[in-house]
PDB file of C-alpha atoms in Angstrom:
ATOM      1  CA  GLY A   9     -78.880 -36.119 -42.443  1.00 55.00           C
ATOM      2  CA  ALA A  10     -75.901 -37.398 -40.520  1.00 81.00           C
ATOM      3  CA  GLY A  11     -73.851 -38.575 -43.465  1.00 92.00           C
ATOM      4  CA  VAL A  12     -71.703 -36.874 -46.100  1.00 95.00           C
ATOM      5  CA  SER A  13     -73.926 -35.038 -48.557  1.00 96.00           C
ATOM      6  CA  GLN A  14     -72.971 -34.342 -52.161  1.00 97.00           C
ATOM      7  CA  THR A  15     -74.773 -32.221 -54.704  1.00 97.00           C
ATOM      8  CA  PRO A  16     -75.717 -32.500 -57.457  1.00 97.00           C
ATOM      9  CA  SER A  17     -76.093 -36.265 -57.623  1.00 96.00           C
ATOM     10  CA  ASN A  18     -75.999 -36.039 -61.405  1.00 97.00           C
ATOM     11  CA  LYS A  19     -74.603 -33.357 -63.666  1.00 97.00           C
ATOM     12  CA  VAL A  20     -74.612 -33.371 -67.456  1.00 98.00           C
ATOM     13  CA  THR A  21     -72.654 -30.631 -69.153  1.00 97.00           C
ATOM     14  CA  GLU A  22     -71.123 -29.786 -72.486  1.00 97.00           C
ATOM     15  CA  LYS A  23     -67.443 -29.863 -73.292  1.00 97.00           C
ATOM     16  CA  GLY A  24     -65.788 -26.604 -72.367  1.00 97.00           C
ATOM     17  CA  LYS A  25     -68.255 -25.617 -69.650  1.00 98.00           C
ATOM     18  CA  TYR A  26     -67.502 -24.861 -65.991  1.00 98.00           C
ATOM     19  CA  VAL A  27     -68.786 -27.180 -63.259  1.00 98.00           C
ATOM     20  CA  GLU A  28     -69.005 -26.994 -59.473  1.00 98.00           C
ATOM     21  CA  LEU A  29     -69.577 -29.993 -57.243  1.00 98.00           C
ATOM     22  CA  ARG A  30     -70.425 -29.509 -53.590  1.00 98.00           C
ATOM     23  CA  CYS A  31     -69.650 -31.627 -50.543  1.00 98.00           C
ATOM     24  CA  ASP A  32     -71.113 -31.191 -47.069  1.00 97.00           C
ATOM     25  CA  PRO A  33     -69.123 -33.378 -44.654  1.00 96.00           C
ATOM     26  CA  ILE A  34     -70.219 -34.926 -41.394  1.00 94.00           C
ATOM     27  CA  SER A  35     -70.451 -32.233 -38.735  1.00 92.00           C
ATOM     28  CA  GLY A  36     -67.243 -31.962 -36.749  1.00 88.00           C
ATOM     29  CA  HIS A  37     -65.084 -33.804 -39.250  1.00 90.00           C
ATOM     30  CA  THR A  38     -61.954 -31.770 -39.834  1.00 89.00           C
ATOM     31  CA  ALA A  39     -60.538 -33.769 -42.719  1.00 90.00           C
ATOM     32  CA  LEU A  40     -62.191 -33.805 -46.146  1.00 93.00           C
ATOM     33  CA  TYR A  41     -61.152 -35.732 -49.233  1.00 94.00           C
ATOM     34  CA  TRP A  42     -62.121 -35.706 -52.902  1.00 97.00           C
ATOM     35  CA  TYR A  43     -61.790 -38.819 -55.040  1.00 97.00           C
ATOM     36  CA  ARG A  44     -62.656 -39.537 -58.657  1.00 97.00           C
ATOM     37  CA  GLN A  45     -63.992 -42.904 -59.766  1.00 97.00           C
ATOM     38  CA  SER A  46     -64.008 -43.753 -63.435  1.00 95.00           C
ATOM     39  CA  LEU A  47     -66.104 -46.597 -64.785  1.00 91.00           C
ATOM     40  CA  GLY A  48     -64.752 -49.971 -63.725  1.00 87.00           C
ATOM     41  CA  GLN A  49     -62.021 -48.479 -61.571  1.00 91.00           C
ATOM     42  CA  GLY A  50     -61.409 -47.867 -57.917  1.00 94.00           C
ATOM     43  CA  PRO A  51     -61.560 -44.351 -56.514  1.00 95.00           C
ATOM     44  CA  GLU A  52     -58.528 -42.191 -57.276  1.00 95.00           C
ATOM     45  CA  PHE A  53     -57.332 -39.566 -54.803  1.00 94.00           C
ATOM     46  CA  LEU A  54     -57.602 -35.931 -55.885  1.00 96.00           C
ATOM     47  CA  ILE A  55     -57.175 -33.609 -52.900  1.00 95.00           C
ATOM     48  CA  TYR A  56     -57.311 -33.573 -49.116  1.00 91.00           C
ATOM     49  CA  PHE A  57     -58.214 -30.717 -46.748  1.00 92.00           C
ATOM     50  CA  GLN A  58     -57.369 -30.425 -43.100  1.00 88.00           C
ATOM     51  CA  GLY A  59     -59.560 -27.587 -41.899  1.00 88.00           C
ATOM     52  CA  THR A  60     -59.602 -24.798 -44.465  1.00 90.00           C
ATOM     53  CA  GLY A  61     -56.303 -25.568 -46.131  1.00 89.00           C
ATOM     54  CA  ALA A  62     -55.475 -28.047 -48.832  1.00 88.00           C
ATOM     55  CA  ALA A  63     -52.958 -30.339 -47.135  1.00 86.00           C
ATOM     56  CA  ASP A  64     -52.326 -32.440 -50.224  1.00 89.00           C
ATOM     57  CA  ASP A  65     -53.480 -31.626 -53.747  1.00 92.00           C
ATOM     58  CA  SER A  66     -51.080 -33.955 -55.510  1.00 91.00           C
ATOM     59  CA  GLY A  67     -53.894 -35.941 -57.092  1.00 93.00           C
ATOM     60  CA  LEU A  68     -55.444 -33.068 -59.039  1.00 96.00           C
ATOM     61  CA  PRO A  69     -54.851 -34.035 -62.683  1.00 95.00           C
ATOM     62  CA  ASN A  70     -54.196 -30.533 -64.031  1.00 94.00           C
ATOM     63  CA  ASP A  71     -54.841 -26.865 -63.394  1.00 95.00           C
ATOM     64  CA  ARG A  72     -58.426 -27.082 -64.645  1.00 97.00           C
ATOM     65  CA  PHE A  73     -59.283 -28.690 -61.326  1.00 97.00           C
ATOM     66  CA  PHE A  74     -59.496 -26.659 -58.153  1.00 96.00           C
ATOM     67  CA  ALA A  75     -61.131 -27.146 -54.766  1.00 97.00           C
ATOM     68  CA  VAL A  76     -61.891 -24.871 -51.848  1.00 96.00           C
ATOM     69  CA  ARG A  77     -63.108 -25.216 -48.294  1.00 95.00           C
ATOM     70  CA  PRO A  78     -63.309 -21.613 -47.085  1.00 94.00           C
ATOM     71  CA  GLU A  79     -64.892 -22.147 -43.676  1.00 92.00           C
ATOM     72  CA  GLY A  80     -63.560 -25.588 -42.888  1.00 89.00           C
ATOM     73  CA  SER A  81     -66.778 -27.479 -43.529  1.00 93.00           C
ATOM     74  CA  VAL A  82     -68.432 -27.409 -46.972  1.00 97.00           C
ATOM     75  CA  SER A  83     -66.096 -27.942 -49.917  1.00 97.00           C
ATOM     76  CA  THR A  84     -66.537 -27.209 -53.606  1.00 98.00           C
ATOM     77  CA  LEU A  85     -64.673 -28.969 -56.393  1.00 98.00           C
ATOM     78  CA  LYS A  86     -64.419 -26.741 -59.442  1.00 98.00           C
ATOM     79  CA  ILE A  87     -63.649 -27.960 -62.943  1.00 98.00           C
ATOM     80  CA  GLN A  88     -62.962 -25.446 -65.692  1.00 97.00           C
ATOM     81  CA  ARG A  89     -63.176 -26.077 -69.444  1.00 97.00           C
ATOM     82  CA  THR A  90     -64.536 -29.571 -68.933  1.00 98.00           C
ATOM     83  CA  GLU A  91     -63.399 -32.359 -71.228  1.00 97.00           C
ATOM     84  CA  ARG A  92     -65.066 -35.663 -72.054  1.00 96.00           C
ATOM     85  CA  GLY A  93     -62.349 -37.454 -70.070  1.00 96.00           C
ATOM     86  CA  ASP A  94     -63.549 -35.692 -66.920  1.00 97.00           C
ATOM     87  CA  SER A  95     -66.689 -37.835 -66.968  1.00 97.00           C
ATOM     88  CA  ALA A  96     -66.665 -39.866 -63.753  1.00 97.00           C
ATOM     89  CA  VAL A  97     -68.214 -40.123 -60.322  1.00 97.00           C
ATOM     90  CA  TYR A  98     -66.671 -37.625 -57.932  1.00 98.00           C
ATOM     91  CA  LEU A  99     -66.697 -38.912 -54.373  1.00 97.00           C
ATOM     92  CA  CYS A 100     -66.264 -36.851 -51.256  1.00 96.00           C
ATOM     93  CA  ALA A 101     -65.271 -38.293 -47.889  1.00 94.00           C
ATOM     94  CA  SER A 102     -64.660 -36.925 -44.425  1.00 92.00           C
ATOM     95  CA  SER A 103     -63.002 -38.152 -41.263  1.00 89.00           C
ATOM     96  CA  THR A 104     -62.432 -37.022 -37.716  1.00 83.00           C
ATOM     97  CA  SER A 105     -58.685 -36.679 -38.088  1.00 69.00           C
ATOM     98  CA  SER A 106     -56.012 -36.564 -40.660  1.00 61.00           C
ATOM     99  CA  GLY A 107     -54.154 -39.757 -41.477  1.00 58.00           C
ATOM    100  CA  GLY A 108     -53.810 -42.376 -38.811  1.00 56.00           C
ATOM    101  CA  THR A 109     -56.274 -45.191 -38.703  1.00 66.00           C
ATOM    102  CA  GLY A 110     -59.402 -43.088 -38.984  1.00 72.00           C
ATOM    103  CA  GLU A 111     -61.870 -44.470 -41.452  1.00 83.00           C
ATOM    104  CA  LEU A 112     -63.255 -42.311 -44.219  1.00 88.00           C
ATOM    105  CA  PHE A 113     -66.981 -41.743 -44.487  1.00 91.00           C
ATOM    106  CA  PHE A 114     -68.018 -41.344 -48.111  1.00 93.00           C
ATOM    107  CA  GLY A 115     -70.931 -39.600 -49.760  1.00 94.00           C
ATOM    108  CA  GLU A 116     -72.880 -41.152 -52.616  1.00 92.00           C
ATOM    109  CA  GLY A 117     -70.975 -39.150 -55.178  1.00 95.00           C
ATOM    110  CA  SER A 118     -71.715 -36.715 -57.972  1.00 97.00           C
ATOM    111  CA  ARG A 119     -71.891 -38.330 -61.378  1.00 97.00           C
ATOM    112  CA  LEU A 120     -70.481 -35.962 -63.993  1.00 98.00           C
ATOM    113  CA  THR A 121     -71.114 -36.551 -67.676  1.00 98.00           C
ATOM    114  CA  VAL A 122     -69.388 -34.318 -70.188  1.00 98.00           C
ATOM    115  CA  LEU A 123     -70.922 -34.492 -73.660  1.00 96.00           C
TER     116      LEU A 123
ATOM    117  CA  ALA B  12     -46.274 -51.424 -60.189  1.00 65.00           C
ATOM    118  CA  GLN B  13     -49.798 -51.470 -58.855  1.00 75.00           C
ATOM    119  CA  LYS B  14     -49.954 -50.739 -55.150  1.00 93.00           C
ATOM    120  CA  ILE B  15     -53.177 -52.688 -54.663  1.00 97.00           C
ATOM    121  CA  THR B  16     -54.056 -55.677 -56.825  1.00 97.00           C
ATOM    122  CA  GLN B  17     -57.431 -57.372 -56.867  1.00 97.00           C
ATOM    123  CA  THR B  18     -57.285 -60.201 -59.378  1.00 96.00           C
ATOM    124  CA  GLN B  19     -60.928 -61.280 -59.222  1.00 96.00           C
ATOM    125  CA  PRO B  20     -63.118 -58.967 -61.302  1.00 94.00           C
ATOM    126  CA  GLY B  21     -66.192 -61.010 -60.384  1.00 95.00           C
ATOM    127  CA  MET B  22     -67.138 -63.651 -57.852  1.00 96.00           C
ATOM    128  CA  PHE B  23     -70.252 -65.744 -57.244  1.00 96.00           C
ATOM    129  CA  VAL B  24     -71.208 -67.329 -53.943  1.00 97.00           C
ATOM    130  CA  GLN B  25     -74.295 -69.131 -52.726  1.00 97.00           C
ATOM    131  CA  GLU B  26     -76.265 -67.698 -49.872  1.00 97.00           C
ATOM    132  CA  LYS B  27     -75.001 -68.829 -46.450  1.00 97.00           C
ATOM    133  CA  GLU B  28     -71.637 -69.889 -47.856  1.00 97.00           C
ATOM    134  CA  ALA B  29     -68.311 -68.198 -47.086  1.00 98.00           C
ATOM    135  CA  VAL B  30     -66.355 -66.335 -49.734  1.00 98.00           C
ATOM    136  CA  THR B  31     -62.802 -64.973 -49.906  1.00 98.00           C
ATOM    137  CA  LEU B  32     -61.947 -61.858 -51.889  1.00 98.00           C
ATOM    138  CA  ASP B  33     -58.273 -61.541 -52.713  1.00 98.00           C
ATOM    139  CA  CYS B  34     -56.074 -58.503 -52.248  1.00 98.00           C
ATOM    140  CA  THR B  35     -52.327 -58.130 -52.560  1.00 98.00           C
ATOM    141  CA  TYR B  36     -50.420 -54.930 -51.947  1.00 97.00           C
ATOM    142  CA  ASP B  37     -47.031 -53.411 -52.583  1.00 96.00           C
ATOM    143  CA  THR B  38     -45.303 -50.972 -50.253  1.00 94.00           C
ATOM    144  CA  SER B  39     -41.898 -50.346 -48.755  1.00 91.00           C
ATOM    145  CA  ASP B  40     -43.370 -48.327 -45.902  1.00 89.00           C
ATOM    146  CA  PRO B  41     -43.090 -50.170 -42.551  1.00 88.00           C
ATOM    147  CA  SER B  42     -46.301 -48.615 -41.231  1.00 88.00           C
ATOM    148  CA  TYR B  43     -49.411 -48.943 -43.317  1.00 91.00           C
ATOM    149  CA  GLY B  44     -53.058 -49.796 -43.000  1.00 91.00           C
ATOM    150  CA  LEU B  45     -55.300 -51.924 -45.118  1.00 94.00           C
ATOM    151  CA  PHE B  46     -59.007 -51.267 -45.559  1.00 95.00           C
ATOM    152  CA  TRP B  47     -61.912 -52.972 -47.214  1.00 97.00           C
ATOM    153  CA  TYR B  48     -64.869 -50.993 -48.487  1.00 96.00           C
ATOM    154  CA  LYS B  49     -68.176 -52.164 -49.931  1.00 97.00           C
ATOM    155  CA  GLN B  50     -69.840 -50.203 -52.722  1.00 95.00           C
ATOM    156  CA  PRO B  51     -73.456 -51.161 -53.451  1.00 94.00           C
ATOM    157  CA  SER B  52     -75.227 -49.965 -56.557  1.00 90.00           C
ATOM    158  CA  SER B  53     -76.187 -46.746 -54.754  1.00 87.00           C
ATOM    159  CA  GLY B  54     -72.546 -45.711 -55.076  1.00 88.00           C
ATOM    160  CA  GLU B  55     -71.698 -44.984 -51.466  1.00 88.00           C
ATOM    161  CA  MET B  56     -68.456 -46.485 -50.152  1.00 92.00           C
ATOM    162  CA  ILE B  57     -69.094 -48.317 -46.877  1.00 93.00           C
ATOM    163  CA  PHE B  58     -66.192 -49.075 -44.550  1.00 93.00           C
ATOM    164  CA  LEU B  59     -66.025 -52.747 -43.547  1.00 96.00           C
ATOM    165  CA  ILE B  60     -62.770 -53.569 -41.805  1.00 95.00           C
ATOM    166  CA  TYR B  61     -59.268 -52.280 -41.054  1.00 93.00           C
ATOM    167  CA  GLN B  62     -55.930 -54.003 -40.465  1.00 94.00           C
ATOM    168  CA  GLY B  63     -52.811 -52.192 -39.320  1.00 91.00           C
ATOM    169  CA  SER B  64     -49.421 -53.479 -40.411  1.00 92.00           C
ATOM    170  CA  TYR B  65     -48.305 -53.830 -36.795  1.00 90.00           C
ATOM    171  CA  ASP B  66     -51.472 -55.490 -35.547  1.00 90.00           C
ATOM    172  CA  GLN B  67     -50.673 -58.890 -34.095  1.00 88.00           C
ATOM    173  CA  GLN B  68     -54.045 -60.432 -34.781  1.00 93.00           C
ATOM    174  CA  ASN B  69     -56.202 -60.570 -37.858  1.00 95.00           C
ATOM    175  CA  ALA B  70     -59.054 -58.078 -37.790  1.00 95.00           C
ATOM    176  CA  THR B  71     -62.636 -59.257 -37.451  1.00 96.00           C
ATOM    177  CA  GLU B  72     -65.906 -57.315 -37.632  1.00 95.00           C
ATOM    178  CA  GLY B  73     -69.008 -59.450 -37.379  1.00 97.00           C
ATOM    179  CA  ARG B  74     -69.207 -61.617 -40.506  1.00 97.00           C
ATOM    180  CA  TYR B  75     -66.108 -59.967 -41.972  1.00 98.00           C
ATOM    181  CA  SER B  76     -62.583 -61.071 -41.228  1.00 97.00           C
ATOM    182  CA  LEU B  77     -59.298 -60.115 -42.781  1.00 97.00           C
ATOM    183  CA  ASN B  78     -56.763 -62.826 -43.536  1.00 97.00           C
ATOM    184  CA  PHE B  79     -53.574 -60.783 -43.199  1.00 97.00           C
ATOM    185  CA  GLN B  80     -50.373 -62.461 -44.377  1.00 96.00           C
ATOM    186  CA  LYS B  81     -47.695 -59.823 -44.051  1.00 95.00           C
ATOM    187  CA  ALA B  82     -44.833 -61.797 -45.588  1.00 94.00           C
ATOM    188  CA  ARG B  83     -46.931 -62.513 -48.660  1.00 96.00           C
ATOM    189  CA  LYS B  84     -48.310 -58.958 -48.690  1.00 96.00           C
ATOM    190  CA  SER B  85     -51.852 -60.169 -48.881  1.00 97.00           C
ATOM    191  CA  ALA B  86     -54.968 -58.971 -47.082  1.00 98.00           C
ATOM    192  CA  ASN B  87     -57.870 -61.114 -48.182  1.00 98.00           C
ATOM    193  CA  LEU B  88     -61.402 -60.385 -47.031  1.00 98.00           C
ATOM    194  CA  VAL B  89     -63.457 -63.327 -45.814  1.00 98.00           C
ATOM    195  CA  ILE B  90     -67.223 -62.956 -45.655  1.00 98.00           C
ATOM    196  CA  SER B  91     -68.919 -65.735 -43.715  1.00 97.00           C
ATOM    197  CA  ALA B  92     -72.556 -66.789 -44.098  1.00 97.00           C
ATOM    198  CA  SER B  93     -73.133 -64.690 -47.228  1.00 97.00           C
ATOM    199  CA  GLN B  94     -76.416 -62.838 -47.549  1.00 97.00           C
ATOM    200  CA  LEU B  95     -78.188 -61.490 -50.630  1.00 97.00           C
ATOM    201  CA  GLY B  96     -77.473 -57.987 -49.372  1.00 96.00           C
ATOM    202  CA  ASP B  97     -73.751 -58.655 -49.637  1.00 98.00           C
ATOM    203  CA  SER B  98     -73.988 -58.386 -53.419  1.00 97.00           C
ATOM    204  CA  ALA B  99     -71.875 -55.337 -54.230  1.00 97.00           C
ATOM    205  CA  MET B 100     -68.478 -54.150 -55.410  1.00 97.00           C
ATOM    206  CA  TYR B 101     -65.702 -54.645 -52.862  1.00 98.00           C
ATOM    207  CA  PHE B 102     -62.556 -52.549 -52.797  1.00 98.00           C
ATOM    208  CA  CYS B 103     -59.299 -53.154 -51.008  1.00 98.00           C
ATOM    209  CA  ALA B 104     -57.356 -49.996 -50.130  1.00 96.00           C
ATOM    210  CA  MET B 105     -54.095 -49.030 -48.454  1.00 94.00           C
ATOM    211  CA  ARG B 106     -52.922 -46.000 -46.533  1.00 91.00           C
ATOM    212  CA  GLU B 107     -49.193 -45.625 -46.031  1.00 87.00           C
ATOM    213  CA  GLY B 108     -47.381 -43.762 -43.251  1.00 78.00           C
ATOM    214  CA  ILE B 109     -49.925 -44.720 -40.595  1.00 70.00           C
ATOM    215  CA  LEU B 110     -47.693 -44.367 -37.542  1.00 69.00           C
ATOM    216  CA  THR B 111     -45.959 -41.213 -38.741  1.00 68.00           C
ATOM    217  CA  GLY B 112     -49.340 -39.532 -39.029  1.00 62.00           C
ATOM    218  CA  GLY B 113     -48.653 -38.337 -42.503  1.00 58.00           C
ATOM    219  CA  GLY B 114     -50.838 -40.748 -44.355  1.00 55.00           C
ATOM    220  CA  ASN B 115     -54.093 -39.461 -45.697  1.00 69.00           C
ATOM    221  CA  LYS B 116     -54.466 -40.873 -49.161  1.00 81.00           C
ATOM    222  CA  LEU B 117     -56.168 -44.161 -49.706  1.00 90.00           C
ATOM    223  CA  THR B 118     -54.969 -46.097 -52.736  1.00 93.00           C
ATOM    224  CA  PHE B 119     -57.698 -48.379 -54.023  1.00 95.00           C
ATOM    225  CA  GLY B 120     -57.647 -51.538 -56.075  1.00 96.00           C
ATOM    226  CA  THR B 121     -59.912 -52.079 -59.078  1.00 96.00           C
ATOM    227  CA  GLY B 122     -62.469 -53.972 -57.054  1.00 97.00           C
ATOM    228  CA  THR B 123     -64.259 -57.312 -57.079  1.00 98.00           C
ATOM    229  CA  GLN B 124     -67.944 -57.554 -57.989  1.00 97.00           C
ATOM    230  CA  LEU B 125     -69.570 -60.079 -55.658  1.00 98.00           C
ATOM    231  CA  LYS B 126     -72.891 -61.692 -56.517  1.00 97.00           C
ATOM    232  CA  VAL B 127     -74.674 -63.734 -53.863  1.00 97.00           C
ATOM    233  CA  GLU B 128     -77.081 -66.295 -55.299  1.00 96.00           C
ATOM    234  CA  LEU B 129     -79.944 -68.248 -53.754  1.00 92.00           C
TER     235      LEU B 129
END
C-alpha cells in the first residue's frame, strides 16, 4: 500500500513483558514520528527521526521506551517491562521533510493493551 | 498552560448545515503553524487544512476553511455543507518554529467529536 503501515494493529500483553511495535513509512519519506494516544486524549509526541538518527526523543516518557530506525525507513518502538499505564494507541507518522509546513501522514496505529 | 485548547468535547450538526469547531492556542513563538486533523473510528489521522502564522489569508480546502484570528489566538475550523461522512473526531494541532526549520513536534488538543445527523 501507499500509506504508513503499522503492525500489529492490536497487541495484548501482560504487565512486565517486552513489546515491539513496527512502522513502515511512506516510501521516500525521510522524517518519521511516533505518537501515543491515550483514551479521550489527543496524540502526544514521543520521538522523531530524520533518516536513521533520532533528532528529538524528548517525548519518550522514561527509559523503558526506545525506538530505532536502522536503515532510515522502517522503525520499531520498543517498550520494556510494560506497565498498565502504557496501554494506548501508538501512532506512527511520516513526512517528506523535517519541520516546516510539511503535513504528517499517519498510520492507523497499534493498540496496546497491558493487562 | 495548555498549548492547544478545544473546549467542545462534542458537537452535533444537521446534514448540509455548516459547523464551526473551536480551537485556541498559546505560543510565544512568532512563527508557527496550525493544523486540523480528522480521526474517524478507524483511527487514522487525516490531514485537513494548514494555516501558517504569517499567512495573510485564511486557509481553505474544499468544504474546510480555517477562521484564523491571530490577535485572539484562535484557529477555528469551519465545515460547510456537512455530510454524514464528516462524523469523526477532529483535532487542532500546532507546530512551533516553522520558519526556523526546527519545528517537528505537533502539539494536539483533546479533540472535538462531531456527529452529523440526518
